[in-house]
Each structure stands twice: as C-alpha cells, then as structure tokens.
Coordinates of C-alpha atoms in Angstrom, one line a residue:
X1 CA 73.8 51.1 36.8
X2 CA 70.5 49.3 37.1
X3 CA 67.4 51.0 38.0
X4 CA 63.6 51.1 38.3
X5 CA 61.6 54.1 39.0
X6 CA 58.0 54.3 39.8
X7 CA 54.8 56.6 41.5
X8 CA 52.7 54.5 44.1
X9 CA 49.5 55.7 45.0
X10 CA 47.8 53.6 47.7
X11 CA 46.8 54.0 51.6
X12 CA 46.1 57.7 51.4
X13 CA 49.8 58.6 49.9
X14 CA 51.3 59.3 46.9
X15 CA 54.7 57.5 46.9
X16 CA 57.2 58.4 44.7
X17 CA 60.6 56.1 44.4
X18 CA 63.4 54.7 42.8
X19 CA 65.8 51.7 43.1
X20 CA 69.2 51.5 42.0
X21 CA 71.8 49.1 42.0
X22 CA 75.5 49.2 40.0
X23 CA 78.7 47.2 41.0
X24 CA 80.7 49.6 42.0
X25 CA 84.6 50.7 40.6
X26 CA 86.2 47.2 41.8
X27 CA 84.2 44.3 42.0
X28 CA 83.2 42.4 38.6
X29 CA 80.1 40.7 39.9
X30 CA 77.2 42.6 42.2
X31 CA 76.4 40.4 45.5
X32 CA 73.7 43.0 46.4
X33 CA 70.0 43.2 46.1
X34 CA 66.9 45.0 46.3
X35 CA 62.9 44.3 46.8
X36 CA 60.4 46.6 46.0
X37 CA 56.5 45.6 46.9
X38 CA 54.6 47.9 45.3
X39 CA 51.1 46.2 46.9
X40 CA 52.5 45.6 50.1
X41 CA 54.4 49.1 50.1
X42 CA 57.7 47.6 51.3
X43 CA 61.3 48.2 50.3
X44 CA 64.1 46.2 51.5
X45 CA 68.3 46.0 50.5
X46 CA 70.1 43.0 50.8
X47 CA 74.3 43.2 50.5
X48 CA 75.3 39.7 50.4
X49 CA 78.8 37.6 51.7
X50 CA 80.0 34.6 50.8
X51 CA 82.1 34.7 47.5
X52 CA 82.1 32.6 44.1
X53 CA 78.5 33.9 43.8
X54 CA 77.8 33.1 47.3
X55 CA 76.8 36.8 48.4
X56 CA 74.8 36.8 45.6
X57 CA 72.9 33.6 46.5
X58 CA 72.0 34.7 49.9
X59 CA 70.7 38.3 49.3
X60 CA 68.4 37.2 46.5
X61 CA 67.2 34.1 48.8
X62 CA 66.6 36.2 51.7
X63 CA 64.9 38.9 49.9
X64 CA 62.5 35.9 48.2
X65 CA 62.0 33.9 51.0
X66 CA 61.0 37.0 53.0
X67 CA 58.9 38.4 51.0
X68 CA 56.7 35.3 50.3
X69 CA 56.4 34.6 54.0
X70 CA 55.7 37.5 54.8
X71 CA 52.7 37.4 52.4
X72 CA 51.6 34.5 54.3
X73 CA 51.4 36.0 57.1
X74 CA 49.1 39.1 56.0
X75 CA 46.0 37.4 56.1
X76 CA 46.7 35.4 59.3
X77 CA 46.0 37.3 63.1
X78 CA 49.6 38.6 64.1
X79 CA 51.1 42.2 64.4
X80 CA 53.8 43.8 62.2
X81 CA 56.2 43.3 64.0
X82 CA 55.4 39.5 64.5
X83 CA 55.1 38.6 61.2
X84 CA 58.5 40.7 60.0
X85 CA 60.2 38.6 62.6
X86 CA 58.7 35.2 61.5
X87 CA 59.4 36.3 58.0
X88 CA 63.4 37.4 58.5
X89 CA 64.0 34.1 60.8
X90 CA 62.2 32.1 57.4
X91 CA 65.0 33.7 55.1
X92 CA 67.2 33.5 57.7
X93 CA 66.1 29.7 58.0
X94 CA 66.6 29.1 53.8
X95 CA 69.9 31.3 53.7
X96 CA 71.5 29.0 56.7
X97 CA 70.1 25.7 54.9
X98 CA 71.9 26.2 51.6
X99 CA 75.1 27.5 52.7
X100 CA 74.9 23.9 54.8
X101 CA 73.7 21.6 52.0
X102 CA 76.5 23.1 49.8
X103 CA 79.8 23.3 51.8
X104 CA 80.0 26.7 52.9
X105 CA 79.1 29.6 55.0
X106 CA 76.9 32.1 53.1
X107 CA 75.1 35.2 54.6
X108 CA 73.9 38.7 53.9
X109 CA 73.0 41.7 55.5
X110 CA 69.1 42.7 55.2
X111 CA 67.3 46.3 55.9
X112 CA 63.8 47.0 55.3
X113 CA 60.6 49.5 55.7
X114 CA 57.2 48.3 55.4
X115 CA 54.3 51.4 55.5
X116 CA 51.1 50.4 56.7
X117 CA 49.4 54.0 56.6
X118 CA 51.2 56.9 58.9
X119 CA 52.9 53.9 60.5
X120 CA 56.1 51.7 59.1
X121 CA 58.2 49.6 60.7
X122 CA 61.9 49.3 60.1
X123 CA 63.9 46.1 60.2
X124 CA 67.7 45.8 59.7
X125 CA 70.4 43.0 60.3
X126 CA 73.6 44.0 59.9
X127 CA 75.1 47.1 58.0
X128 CA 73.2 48.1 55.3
X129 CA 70.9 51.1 56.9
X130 CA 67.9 53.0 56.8
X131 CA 67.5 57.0 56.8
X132 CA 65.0 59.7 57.1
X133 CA 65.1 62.7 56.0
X134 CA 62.8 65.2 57.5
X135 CA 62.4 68.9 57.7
X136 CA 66.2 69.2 56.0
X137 CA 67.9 67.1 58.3
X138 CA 69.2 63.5 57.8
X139 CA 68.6 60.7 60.6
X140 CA 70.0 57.5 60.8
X141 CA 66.8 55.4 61.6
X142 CA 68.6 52.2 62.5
X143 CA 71.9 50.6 64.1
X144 CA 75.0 48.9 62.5
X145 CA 75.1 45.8 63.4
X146 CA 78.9 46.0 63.5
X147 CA 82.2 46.0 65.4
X148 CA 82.6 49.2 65.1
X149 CA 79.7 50.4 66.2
X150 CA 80.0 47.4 69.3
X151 CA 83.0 49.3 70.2
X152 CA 81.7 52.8 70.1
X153 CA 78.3 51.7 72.1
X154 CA 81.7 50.2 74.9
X155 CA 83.3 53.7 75.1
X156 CA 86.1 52.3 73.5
X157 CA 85.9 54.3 69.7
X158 CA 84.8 58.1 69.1
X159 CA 83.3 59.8 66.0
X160 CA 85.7 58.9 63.5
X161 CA 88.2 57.5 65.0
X162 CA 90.1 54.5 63.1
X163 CA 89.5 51.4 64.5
X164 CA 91.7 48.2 64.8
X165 CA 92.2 47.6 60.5
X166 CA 90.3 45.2 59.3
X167 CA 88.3 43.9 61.4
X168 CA 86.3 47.2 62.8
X169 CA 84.0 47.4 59.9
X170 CA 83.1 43.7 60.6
X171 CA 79.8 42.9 61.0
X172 CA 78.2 41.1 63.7
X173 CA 74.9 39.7 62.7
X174 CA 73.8 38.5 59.3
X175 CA 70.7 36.8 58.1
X176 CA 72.2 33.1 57.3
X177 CA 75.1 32.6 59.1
X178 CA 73.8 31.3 62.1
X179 CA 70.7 28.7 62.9
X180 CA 68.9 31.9 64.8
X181 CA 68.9 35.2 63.7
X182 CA 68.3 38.4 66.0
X183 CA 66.9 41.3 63.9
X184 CA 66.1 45.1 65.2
X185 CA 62.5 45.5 64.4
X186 CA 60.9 49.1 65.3
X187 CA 57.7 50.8 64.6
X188 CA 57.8 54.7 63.6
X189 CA 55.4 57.3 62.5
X190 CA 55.2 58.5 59.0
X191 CA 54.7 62.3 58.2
X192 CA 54.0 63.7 54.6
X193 CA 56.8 65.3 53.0
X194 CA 59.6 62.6 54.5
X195 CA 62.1 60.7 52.3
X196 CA 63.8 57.7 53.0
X197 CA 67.0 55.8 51.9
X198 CA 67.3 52.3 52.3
X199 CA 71.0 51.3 51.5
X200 CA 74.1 49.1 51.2
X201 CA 77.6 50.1 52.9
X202 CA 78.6 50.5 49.5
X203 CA 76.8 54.0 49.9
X204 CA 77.7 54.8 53.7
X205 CA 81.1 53.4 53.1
X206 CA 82.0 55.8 50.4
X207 CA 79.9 59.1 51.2
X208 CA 79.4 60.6 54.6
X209 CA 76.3 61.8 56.3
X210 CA 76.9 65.4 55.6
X211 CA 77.8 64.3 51.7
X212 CA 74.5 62.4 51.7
X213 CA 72.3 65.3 53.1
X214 CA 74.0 67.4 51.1
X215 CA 72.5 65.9 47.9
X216 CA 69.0 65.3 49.8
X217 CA 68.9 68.7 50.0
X218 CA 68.8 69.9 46.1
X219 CA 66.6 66.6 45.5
X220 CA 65.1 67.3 42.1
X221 CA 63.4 63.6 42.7
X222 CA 64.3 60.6 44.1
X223 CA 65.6 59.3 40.4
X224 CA 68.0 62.5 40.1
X225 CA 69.2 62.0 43.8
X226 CA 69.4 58.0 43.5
X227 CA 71.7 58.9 40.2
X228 CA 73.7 61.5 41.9
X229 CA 74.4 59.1 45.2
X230 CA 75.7 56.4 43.2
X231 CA 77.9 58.4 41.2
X232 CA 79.6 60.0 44.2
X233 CA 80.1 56.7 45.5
X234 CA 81.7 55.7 42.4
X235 CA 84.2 58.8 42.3
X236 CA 84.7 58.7 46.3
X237 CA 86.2 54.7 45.4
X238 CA 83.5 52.4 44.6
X239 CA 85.0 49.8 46.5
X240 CA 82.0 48.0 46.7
X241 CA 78.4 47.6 45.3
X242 CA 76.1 50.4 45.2
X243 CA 72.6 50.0 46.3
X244 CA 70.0 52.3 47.6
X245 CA 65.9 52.9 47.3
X246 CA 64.7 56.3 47.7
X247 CA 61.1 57.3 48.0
X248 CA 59.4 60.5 49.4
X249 CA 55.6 60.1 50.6
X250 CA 52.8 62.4 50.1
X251 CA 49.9 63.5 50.9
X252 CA 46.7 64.3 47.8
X253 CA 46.2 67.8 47.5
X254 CA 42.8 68.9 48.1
X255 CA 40.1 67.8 45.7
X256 CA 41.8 64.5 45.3
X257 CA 44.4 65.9 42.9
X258 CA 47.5 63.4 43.6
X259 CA 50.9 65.5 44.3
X260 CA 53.6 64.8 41.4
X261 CA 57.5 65.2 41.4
X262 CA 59.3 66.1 38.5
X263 CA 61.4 62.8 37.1
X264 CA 63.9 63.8 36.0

C-alpha cells in the first residue's frame, strides 16, 4: 500500500487528507492513479483500461494532461465548470491520441473535486465515484457511468439485482476511448465538518455503502479510515486496484487557532 497524508490550510479551511493506492489481492501491476493539488485544492482518481501497461498509461496521462490544462486555464476569463470541461476533453484528447499512434484502444475512468471556497465542483467519467459524508450519513455525489446503472435508470434492474454476467458492470464512458468525451460536471456547496471519498471500483466493488459508512463513522482520521477501507477491500477479494483520497474540511476555531485531527 502506497500512501501520502497531509494538512492543507488555504481559502478559509483547514483540510485534512490522505491518498492511498495498493494493487489489490489479484493483479500484479496497479493501472490506477491519483492527483492531489495541494495549491489548486483538487483531488482526482483515475482507474485505467487497456492491458500490457495500457491502463496504466492512460490514467497517469489523463491525470497530467488535466491538470496542466487546467492550470492554464486559471488565469484566463472562464467559469469552473468551463475550464474542467476544456481540461477533461484535453486529457481526453492525449489519452485517444496515444492509444491511436500505438495500435490500440486505451482509456480510463476519471473522478474529481476541485474546492474553490464553500463551493467545489465534481466531475466523473465513468465508474470510479465521489462521496460525501455529512451529518453521519454517506451520499453518493455522482453517477456510474455504466451499464448497470443504464439499465437501472430503464426500469429494467432493481437494488441489487444481478445483471446479465459480464457485461453489467461495463462501463459506458471513458476519457480516451473515443475522439469526444461527455463528462458529468456539477457544482455543490461545501459545509465545515464534511468528508469526502474520491474512489476506484476497486473500493465500491468490494465494500458496500453501508460497509463504507460504517467505517466513516468511527473515523479516527482520514489516514486510519483510508487504511481501514483498503484493507476491507483486500479481505472482501481485492479483485482489483484499490484507490481512494479522503479529506475532511474545516473551519479555524476562533482566534485563528487551526482545527487539528489526530493522525493516526
């Protein structure tokens, strides 16, 4: 397990996170990926597809080129929500390019937060996801970009029921595998005291939401949760690679005194 813990104190918030990333129990290489912008205040997973070291190519690409262009963009005259949309299509752009000038089809999923004071915006293609957790309850802040979840949005799957194997769990949309890219983009208020998960399916694929709340709920800090998530991933299967960011924002306490969390 691979992982980098810090505090952030910028925009009128202390922000404390972690990142974590391990292979999992069956794979021998890890085609995920994380970014975390401490300047810019943005944390983004990438859970790449393509074997031979393909999935690994296109989440660290897209996670580059995205943040780079997105840096760009900062000082030019365009709203969040613009520039997160030029900058996805730009990785989306290099991702696509490669896989072409090399022989073969390369892609990866891509979910995001950026903080820009008591707002962020949240950006996802594909499966890996984005949570809140607020006042003791979990939230899934953004949609699966998946078959699955195509079918349940139809009427045609329920809850947990199985869908057609193999191909339900399929996902949709993927930053590189087409010439054009349609990400979810959407803006949403930040109130002291949340946490947030950003996160492969190599989390939701192994632990549920109730299993994921569950350790949310006796969060010592985001390291200690981060450590506990993986590991129940790992002994519910690990079938894939394990990557999450977890942060919890606050607020200063009067007289300018910055709020700590014990690290464990």
């Amino acid at each position: 397990m691979n992982y980098t813990a810090n505090t952030i104190m910028r925009d009128g918030y202390c922000l404390h996170y972690c990142a974590l990333t391990d292979p999992g129990c069956r794979r021998t290489h890890n085609e995920d990926a994380f970014l975390v912008d401490e300047e810019g205040l943005m944390f983004a997973v990438a859970d790449g597809v393509g074997g031979l070291g393909g999935g690994e190519i296109a989440s660290n690409m897209a996670l580059a080129e995205f943040s780079s262009c997105f840096n760009t963009f900062r000082s030019k005259l365009c709203t969040p929500s613009t520039r997160l949309r030029r900058a996805i299509e730009r990785a989306n752009t290099a991702v696509f390019r490669h896989g072409h000038e090399h022989g073969k089809r390369i892609a990866t999923t891509l979910s995001l937060m950026i903080l820009q004071g008591q707002q962020a915006f949240i950006a996802n293609v594909g499966d890996s996801r984005v949570y809140l957790w607020r006042h003791k309850r979990l939230r899934q802040l953004t949609t699966d970009h998946t078959v699955r979840q195509e079918m349940m949005e139809n009427g045609l799957l329920s809850g947990n029921t199985p869908g057609p194997p193999g191909i339900d769990h399929l996902i949709t949309r993927a930053v590189g595998a087409e010439e054009q890219v349609n990400a979810d983009i959407t803006p949403f208020s930040v109130e002291p005291g949340d946490s947030y998960l950003v996160c492969s399916d190599g989390v939701t694929s192994m632990l549920s939401d109730e299993e994921i709340q569950h350790v949310l709920g006796s969060m010592a800090s985001p390291v200690q949760a981060g450590k506990v998530l993986v590991e129940n991933a790992k002994a519910a299967g690990g079938n894939d690679n394990i990557t999450l960011i977890l942060f919890t924002v606050n607020q200063p306490e009067a007289g300018g005194k910055m709020v700590t969390a014990d690290w464990s």
